[in-house]
Amino acid sequence: DAMVIQNPRYQVTQFGKPVTLSCSQTLNHNVMYWYQQKSSQAPKLLFHYYDKDFNNEADTPDNFQSRRPNTSFCFLDIRSPGLGDAAMYLCATSRDLGTSTDTQYFGPGTRLTVL
Amino acid sequence: GENVEQHPSTLSVQEGDSAVIKCTYSDSASNYFPWYKQELGKGPQLIIDIRSNVGEKKDQRIAVTLNKTAKHFSLHITETQPEDSAVYFCAARDDKFYFGSGTKLNVKP
């Protein structure tokens, strides 16, 4: 009973070729997050959606964009991937934001390789 | 914003021994502290969490303690098994989740 699903699990793209990663959730949570995780490092928050409200982290490059067409789906678009964008991309959800004590649930991740 | 520090970065124990991982946080407004286990090539999986109105929580071989005054919380794994080998992340939440840098736990058979 997967709750946060990411597709594909592995993605290979060429330098500069746009790529889209997909995330869906069955939890009906308000918040969806995208994290970038490089080897041996903690997940780094790129941005999140609270419902339709988009919140970009200050240090997220413009190369990274996101779309949330409905509650269940969220997409990460990398417009011109560079070699430094090779990483694991994690999608997560939580019911709410702010000082709520809601749990955050992660998907299995998409491993992106840039050639 | 919040700053979470995690120690040690690597931990090697013999099967059956206990393992302890410690985290400190800076923002007294943080009120929720989850621990995640991440196996190679997979997403982080929540293993236990604690809220700021609780000092200790236990789930079978795993326990978490929280000291709000000192702003630190710890993960305790007893009777470790080889399948406990993974990277463990602590996190603290105020307006969003802030992660520690991770601890790679190796349980030797």
mmCIF file of C-alpha atoms in Angstrom:
data_model
loop_
_atom_site.group_PDB
_atom_site.id
_atom_site.type_symbol
_atom_site.label_atom_id
_atom_site.label_comp_id
_atom_site.label_asym_id
_atom_site.label_seq_id
_atom_site.Cartn_x
_atom_site.Cartn_y
_atom_site.Cartn_z
ATOM 1 C CA ASP A 1 0.000 0.000 0.000
ATOM 2 C CA ALA A 2 2.384 2.642 -1.241
ATOM 3 C CA MET A 3 1.410 6.062 0.056
ATOM 4 C CA VAL A 4 3.963 8.237 -1.738
ATOM 5 C CA ILE A 5 4.893 6.995 -5.190
ATOM 6 C CA GLN A 6 7.697 8.295 -7.343
ATOM 7 C CA ASN A 7 8.275 7.602 -11.010
ATOM 8 C CA PRO A 8 10.562 6.703 -12.480
ATOM 9 C CA ARG A 9 12.812 5.143 -9.849
ATOM 10 C CA TYR A 10 15.833 5.676 -12.080
ATOM 11 C CA GLN A 11 16.194 8.383 -14.701
ATOM 12 C CA VAL A 12 19.077 8.969 -17.054
ATOM 13 C CA THR A 13 19.256 12.210 -19.005
ATOM 14 C CA GLN A 14 21.799 14.058 -21.055
ATOM 15 C CA PHE A 15 23.483 17.270 -20.048
ATOM 16 C CA GLY A 16 21.086 20.120 -20.814
ATOM 17 C CA LYS A 17 18.127 17.906 -21.747
ATOM 18 C CA PRO A 18 14.991 18.754 -19.729
ATOM 19 C CA VAL A 19 13.678 16.082 -17.429
ATOM 20 C CA THR A 20 10.524 15.694 -15.342
ATOM 21 C CA LEU A 21 10.180 13.606 -12.216
ATOM 22 C CA SER A 22 6.787 12.571 -10.907
ATOM 23 C CA CYS A 23 5.325 12.118 -7.452
ATOM 24 C CA SER A 24 1.862 11.013 -6.410
ATOM 25 C CA GLN A 25 0.286 10.443 -3.016
ATOM 26 C CA THR A 26 -2.718 8.554 -1.714
ATOM 27 C CA LEU A 27 -2.756 10.306 1.671
ATOM 28 C CA ASN A 28 -4.692 13.392 0.586
ATOM 29 C CA HIS A 29 -2.093 15.531 2.339
ATOM 30 C CA ASN A 30 -2.023 19.272 1.864
ATOM 31 C CA VAL A 31 1.739 19.622 1.662
ATOM 32 C CA MET A 32 4.109 18.102 -0.875
ATOM 33 C CA TYR A 33 7.855 18.601 -0.720
ATOM 34 C CA TRP A 34 10.756 18.029 -3.091
ATOM 35 C CA TYR A 35 14.183 17.298 -1.679
ATOM 36 C CA GLN A 36 17.534 16.771 -3.367
ATOM 37 C CA GLN A 37 19.864 14.299 -1.694
ATOM 38 C CA LYS A 38 23.454 13.793 -2.732
ATOM 39 C CA SER A 39 25.565 10.911 -1.606
ATOM 40 C CA SER A 40 26.196 10.742 2.153
ATOM 41 C CA GLN A 41 24.300 13.976 2.778
ATOM 42 C CA ALA A 42 21.036 14.934 4.390
ATOM 43 C CA PRO A 43 18.063 15.712 2.175
ATOM 44 C CA LYS A 44 18.049 19.342 1.031
ATOM 45 C CA LEU A 45 14.669 20.992 0.637
ATOM 46 C CA LEU A 46 14.138 22.527 -2.807
ATOM 47 C CA PHE A 47 10.535 23.707 -2.457
ATOM 48 C CA HIS A 48 7.148 22.734 -1.201
ATOM 49 C CA TYR A 49 3.488 23.223 -2.008
ATOM 50 C CA TYR A 50 0.824 23.898 0.563
ATOM 51 C CA ASP A 51 -2.226 23.064 -1.500
ATOM 52 C CA LYS A 52 -1.654 25.285 -4.551
ATOM 53 C CA ASP A 53 0.660 27.722 -2.791
ATOM 54 C CA PHE A 54 4.237 27.305 -3.954
ATOM 55 C CA ASN A 55 7.182 28.036 -1.643
ATOM 56 C CA ASN A 56 10.660 28.088 -3.088
ATOM 57 C CA GLU A 57 13.731 27.820 -0.862
ATOM 58 C CA ALA A 58 15.990 30.844 -1.234
ATOM 59 C CA ASP A 59 18.956 28.835 -2.499
ATOM 60 C CA THR A 60 17.090 26.628 -4.983
ATOM 61 C CA PRO A 61 18.468 27.287 -8.487
ATOM 62 C CA ASP A 62 16.102 28.654 -11.138
ATOM 63 C CA ASN A 63 16.848 25.511 -13.118
ATOM 64 C CA PHE A 64 14.432 23.671 -10.831
ATOM 65 C CA GLN A 65 10.715 24.188 -11.221
ATOM 66 C CA SER A 66 7.659 22.423 -9.893
ATOM 67 C CA ARG A 67 4.019 21.915 -10.770
ATOM 68 C CA ARG A 68 1.140 20.620 -8.712
ATOM 69 C CA PRO A 69 -1.900 20.157 -10.959
ATOM 70 C CA ASN A 70 -4.005 18.584 -8.209
ATOM 71 C CA THR A 71 -3.799 17.332 -4.628
ATOM 72 C CA SER A 72 -2.406 13.953 -5.601
ATOM 73 C CA PHE A 73 0.336 14.824 -8.055
ATOM 74 C CA CYS A 74 3.443 16.958 -7.995
ATOM 75 C CA PHE A 75 6.174 17.236 -10.628
ATOM 76 C CA LEU A 76 9.779 18.338 -10.495
ATOM 77 C CA ASP A 77 11.078 19.852 -13.719
ATOM 78 C CA ILE A 78 14.784 20.331 -14.273
ATOM 79 C CA ARG A 79 15.053 22.610 -17.263
ATOM 80 C CA SER A 80 18.717 22.147 -18.156
ATOM 81 C CA PRO A 81 20.332 19.461 -16.025
ATOM 82 C CA GLY A 82 23.993 19.845 -15.273
ATOM 83 C CA LEU A 83 26.385 17.226 -13.993
ATOM 84 C CA GLY A 84 25.971 18.679 -10.516
ATOM 85 C CA ASP A 85 22.266 17.897 -10.558
ATOM 86 C CA ALA A 86 22.890 14.168 -10.454
ATOM 87 C CA ALA A 87 21.351 13.084 -7.171
ATOM 88 C CA MET A 88 18.491 11.262 -5.502
ATOM 89 C CA TYR A 89 15.292 13.303 -5.623
ATOM 90 C CA LEU A 90 12.863 12.647 -2.822
ATOM 91 C CA CYS A 91 9.224 13.576 -2.669
ATOM 92 C CA ALA A 92 7.531 13.831 0.717
ATOM 93 C CA THR A 93 4.133 14.792 2.076
ATOM 94 C CA SER A 94 2.668 16.012 5.329
ATOM 95 C CA ARG A 95 -0.862 16.811 6.320
ATOM 96 C CA ASP A 96 -0.157 20.372 7.360
ATOM 97 C CA LEU A 97 2.447 23.088 7.844
ATOM 98 C CA GLY A 98 3.509 25.499 10.522
ATOM 99 C CA THR A 99 4.108 24.271 14.042
ATOM 100 C CA SER A 100 1.939 21.246 13.537
ATOM 101 C CA THR A 101 3.419 17.978 14.695
ATOM 102 C CA ASP A 102 2.360 16.097 11.597
ATOM 103 C CA THR A 103 4.596 13.366 10.338
ATOM 104 C CA GLN A 104 6.354 13.659 6.999
ATOM 105 C CA TYR A 105 6.206 10.664 4.671
ATOM 106 C CA PHE A 106 8.809 10.064 1.987
ATOM 107 C CA GLY A 107 8.604 8.329 -1.331
ATOM 108 C CA PRO A 108 11.269 5.857 -2.475
ATOM 109 C CA GLY A 109 13.111 8.490 -4.501
ATOM 110 C CA THR A 110 14.220 8.894 -8.095
ATOM 111 C CA ARG A 111 17.904 8.453 -8.808
ATOM 112 C CA LEU A 112 18.872 10.932 -11.538
ATOM 113 C CA THR A 113 21.981 10.374 -13.631
ATOM 114 C CA VAL A 114 23.226 13.114 -15.955
ATOM 115 C CA LEU A 115 25.519 12.055 -18.796
ATOM 116 C CA GLY B 1 16.111 29.106 11.173
ATOM 117 C CA GLU B 2 16.644 25.850 12.993
ATOM 118 C CA ASN B 3 20.059 24.152 13.101
ATOM 119 C CA VAL B 4 20.263 20.427 13.817
ATOM 120 C CA GLU B 5 23.573 18.758 14.604
ATOM 121 C CA GLN B 6 23.947 14.992 14.658
ATOM 122 C CA HIS B 7 26.699 12.783 16.075
ATOM 123 C CA PRO B 8 28.452 10.532 15.384
ATOM 124 C CA SER B 9 28.697 10.523 11.593
ATOM 125 C CA THR B 10 29.601 6.837 11.601
ATOM 126 C CA LEU B 11 28.989 4.174 14.211
ATOM 127 C CA SER B 12 30.113 0.585 14.161
ATOM 128 C CA VAL B 13 28.805 -1.899 16.727
ATOM 129 C CA GLN B 14 28.806 -5.614 17.231
ATOM 130 C CA GLU B 15 25.544 -7.476 16.722
ATOM 131 C CA GLY B 16 23.645 -7.530 19.996
ATOM 132 C CA ASP B 17 25.206 -4.348 21.335
ATOM 133 C CA SER B 18 23.361 -1.060 21.765
ATOM 134 C CA ALA B 19 23.730 1.984 19.527
ATOM 135 C CA VAL B 20 23.083 5.596 20.490
ATOM 136 C CA ILE B 21 22.839 8.532 18.112
ATOM 137 C CA LYS B 22 22.555 12.072 19.427
ATOM 138 C CA CYS B 23 21.138 15.277 17.990
ATOM 139 C CA THR B 24 20.958 18.846 19.193
ATOM 140 C CA TYR B 25 18.734 21.616 17.920
ATOM 141 C CA SER B 26 18.797 25.367 18.277
ATOM 142 C CA ASP B 27 15.227 26.635 18.013
ATOM 143 C CA SER B 28 13.154 26.234 21.157
ATOM 144 C CA ALA B 29 10.018 26.557 18.997
ATOM 145 C CA SER B 30 10.677 23.135 17.456
ATOM 146 C CA ASN B 31 8.132 20.722 18.835
ATOM 147 C CA TYR B 32 8.359 17.546 16.796
ATOM 148 C CA PHE B 33 11.389 15.281 16.370
ATOM 149 C CA PRO B 34 11.249 12.347 13.955
ATOM 150 C CA TRP B 35 13.956 9.793 13.252
ATOM 151 C CA TYR B 36 14.370 8.271 9.810
ATOM 152 C CA LYS B 37 16.179 5.171 8.631
ATOM 153 C CA GLN B 38 17.461 5.220 5.084
ATOM 154 C CA GLU B 39 18.700 2.087 3.408
ATOM 155 C CA LEU B 40 20.901 2.254 0.338
ATOM 156 C CA GLY B 41 18.977 3.424 -2.718
ATOM 157 C CA LYS B 42 15.721 3.983 -0.826
ATOM 158 C CA GLY B 43 13.836 6.914 0.624
ATOM 159 C CA PRO B 44 13.954 7.749 4.355
ATOM 160 C CA GLN B 45 11.526 5.746 6.417
ATOM 161 C CA LEU B 46 10.112 7.062 9.677
ATOM 162 C CA ILE B 47 11.038 4.706 12.506
ATOM 163 C CA ILE B 48 10.061 6.654 15.602
ATOM 164 C CA ASP B 49 9.145 10.183 16.578
ATOM 165 C CA ILE B 50 8.627 12.235 19.705
ATOM 166 C CA ARG B 51 6.667 15.350 20.453
ATOM 167 C CA SER B 52 7.860 18.105 22.725
ATOM 168 C CA ASN B 53 5.441 17.298 25.523
ATOM 169 C CA VAL B 54 6.965 13.838 25.957
ATOM 170 C CA GLY B 55 10.364 12.932 27.412
ATOM 171 C CA GLU B 56 10.741 9.381 26.175
ATOM 172 C CA LYS B 57 9.094 7.006 23.745
ATOM 173 C CA LYS B 58 9.819 3.357 23.099
ATOM 174 C CA ASP B 59 8.898 0.947 20.334
ATOM 175 C CA GLN B 60 10.327 -2.531 20.814
ATOM 176 C CA ARG B 61 14.120 -2.229 20.382
ATOM 177 C CA ILE B 62 14.018 1.464 19.512
ATOM 178 C CA ALA B 63 13.644 4.356 21.929
ATOM 179 C CA VAL B 64 13.950 8.102 21.677
ATOM 180 C CA THR B 65 14.596 10.537 24.516
ATOM 181 C CA LEU B 66 14.091 14.298 24.465
ATOM 182 C CA ASN B 67 15.557 16.916 26.771
ATOM 183 C CA LYS B 68 13.829 20.189 25.918
ATOM 184 C CA THR B 69 15.852 22.238 28.369
ATOM 185 C CA ALA B 70 19.138 21.140 26.857
ATOM 186 C CA LYS B 71 17.670 20.989 23.343
ATOM 187 C CA HIS B 72 18.879 17.537 22.561
ATOM 188 C CA PHE B 73 17.306 14.225 21.638
ATOM 189 C CA SER B 74 18.732 10.775 21.145
ATOM 190 C CA LEU B 75 17.944 7.521 19.381
ATOM 191 C CA HIS B 76 18.670 4.278 21.218
ATOM 192 C CA ILE B 77 18.706 0.923 19.480
ATOM 193 C CA THR B 78 19.135 -2.123 21.696
ATOM 194 C CA GLU B 79 20.074 -5.656 20.673
ATOM 195 C CA THR B 80 21.252 -4.446 17.288
ATOM 196 C CA GLN B 81 20.923 -6.724 14.276
ATOM 197 C CA PRO B 82 22.676 -6.643 10.900
ATOM 198 C CA GLU B 83 19.454 -5.397 9.291
ATOM 199 C CA ASP B 84 19.711 -2.267 11.442
ATOM 200 C CA SER B 85 22.671 -1.228 9.297
ATOM 201 C CA ALA B 86 21.631 1.934 7.452
ATOM 202 C CA VAL B 87 21.943 5.710 7.594
ATOM 203 C CA TYR B 88 19.860 7.335 10.325
ATOM 204 C CA PHE B 89 18.688 10.953 10.184
ATOM 205 C CA CYS B 90 17.228 12.994 12.985
ATOM 206 C CA ALA B 91 15.033 15.989 12.238
ATOM 207 C CA ALA B 92 13.395 18.847 14.088
ATOM 208 C CA ARG B 93 10.325 20.705 13.010
ATOM 209 C CA ASP B 94 9.195 24.242 13.623
ATOM 210 C CA ASP B 95 7.878 25.803 10.411
ATOM 211 C CA LYS B 96 9.405 23.005 8.326
ATOM 212 C CA PHE B 97 11.656 20.003 8.773
ATOM 213 C CA TYR B 98 15.362 20.451 9.435
ATOM 214 C CA PHE B 99 17.577 17.402 9.122
ATOM 215 C CA GLY B 100 20.753 16.345 10.843
ATOM 216 C CA SER B 101 23.691 15.297 8.708
ATOM 217 C CA GLY B 102 23.097 11.569 9.202
ATOM 218 C CA THR B 103 24.771 8.665 11.001
ATOM 219 C CA LYS B 104 25.927 5.619 9.120
ATOM 220 C CA LEU B 105 25.356 2.649 11.418
ATOM 221 C CA ASN B 106 27.171 -0.586 10.693
ATOM 222 C CA VAL B 107 26.192 -3.643 12.729
ATOM 223 C CA LYS B 108 28.805 -6.346 12.431
ATOM 224 C CA PRO B 109 27.608 -9.955 12.627
#
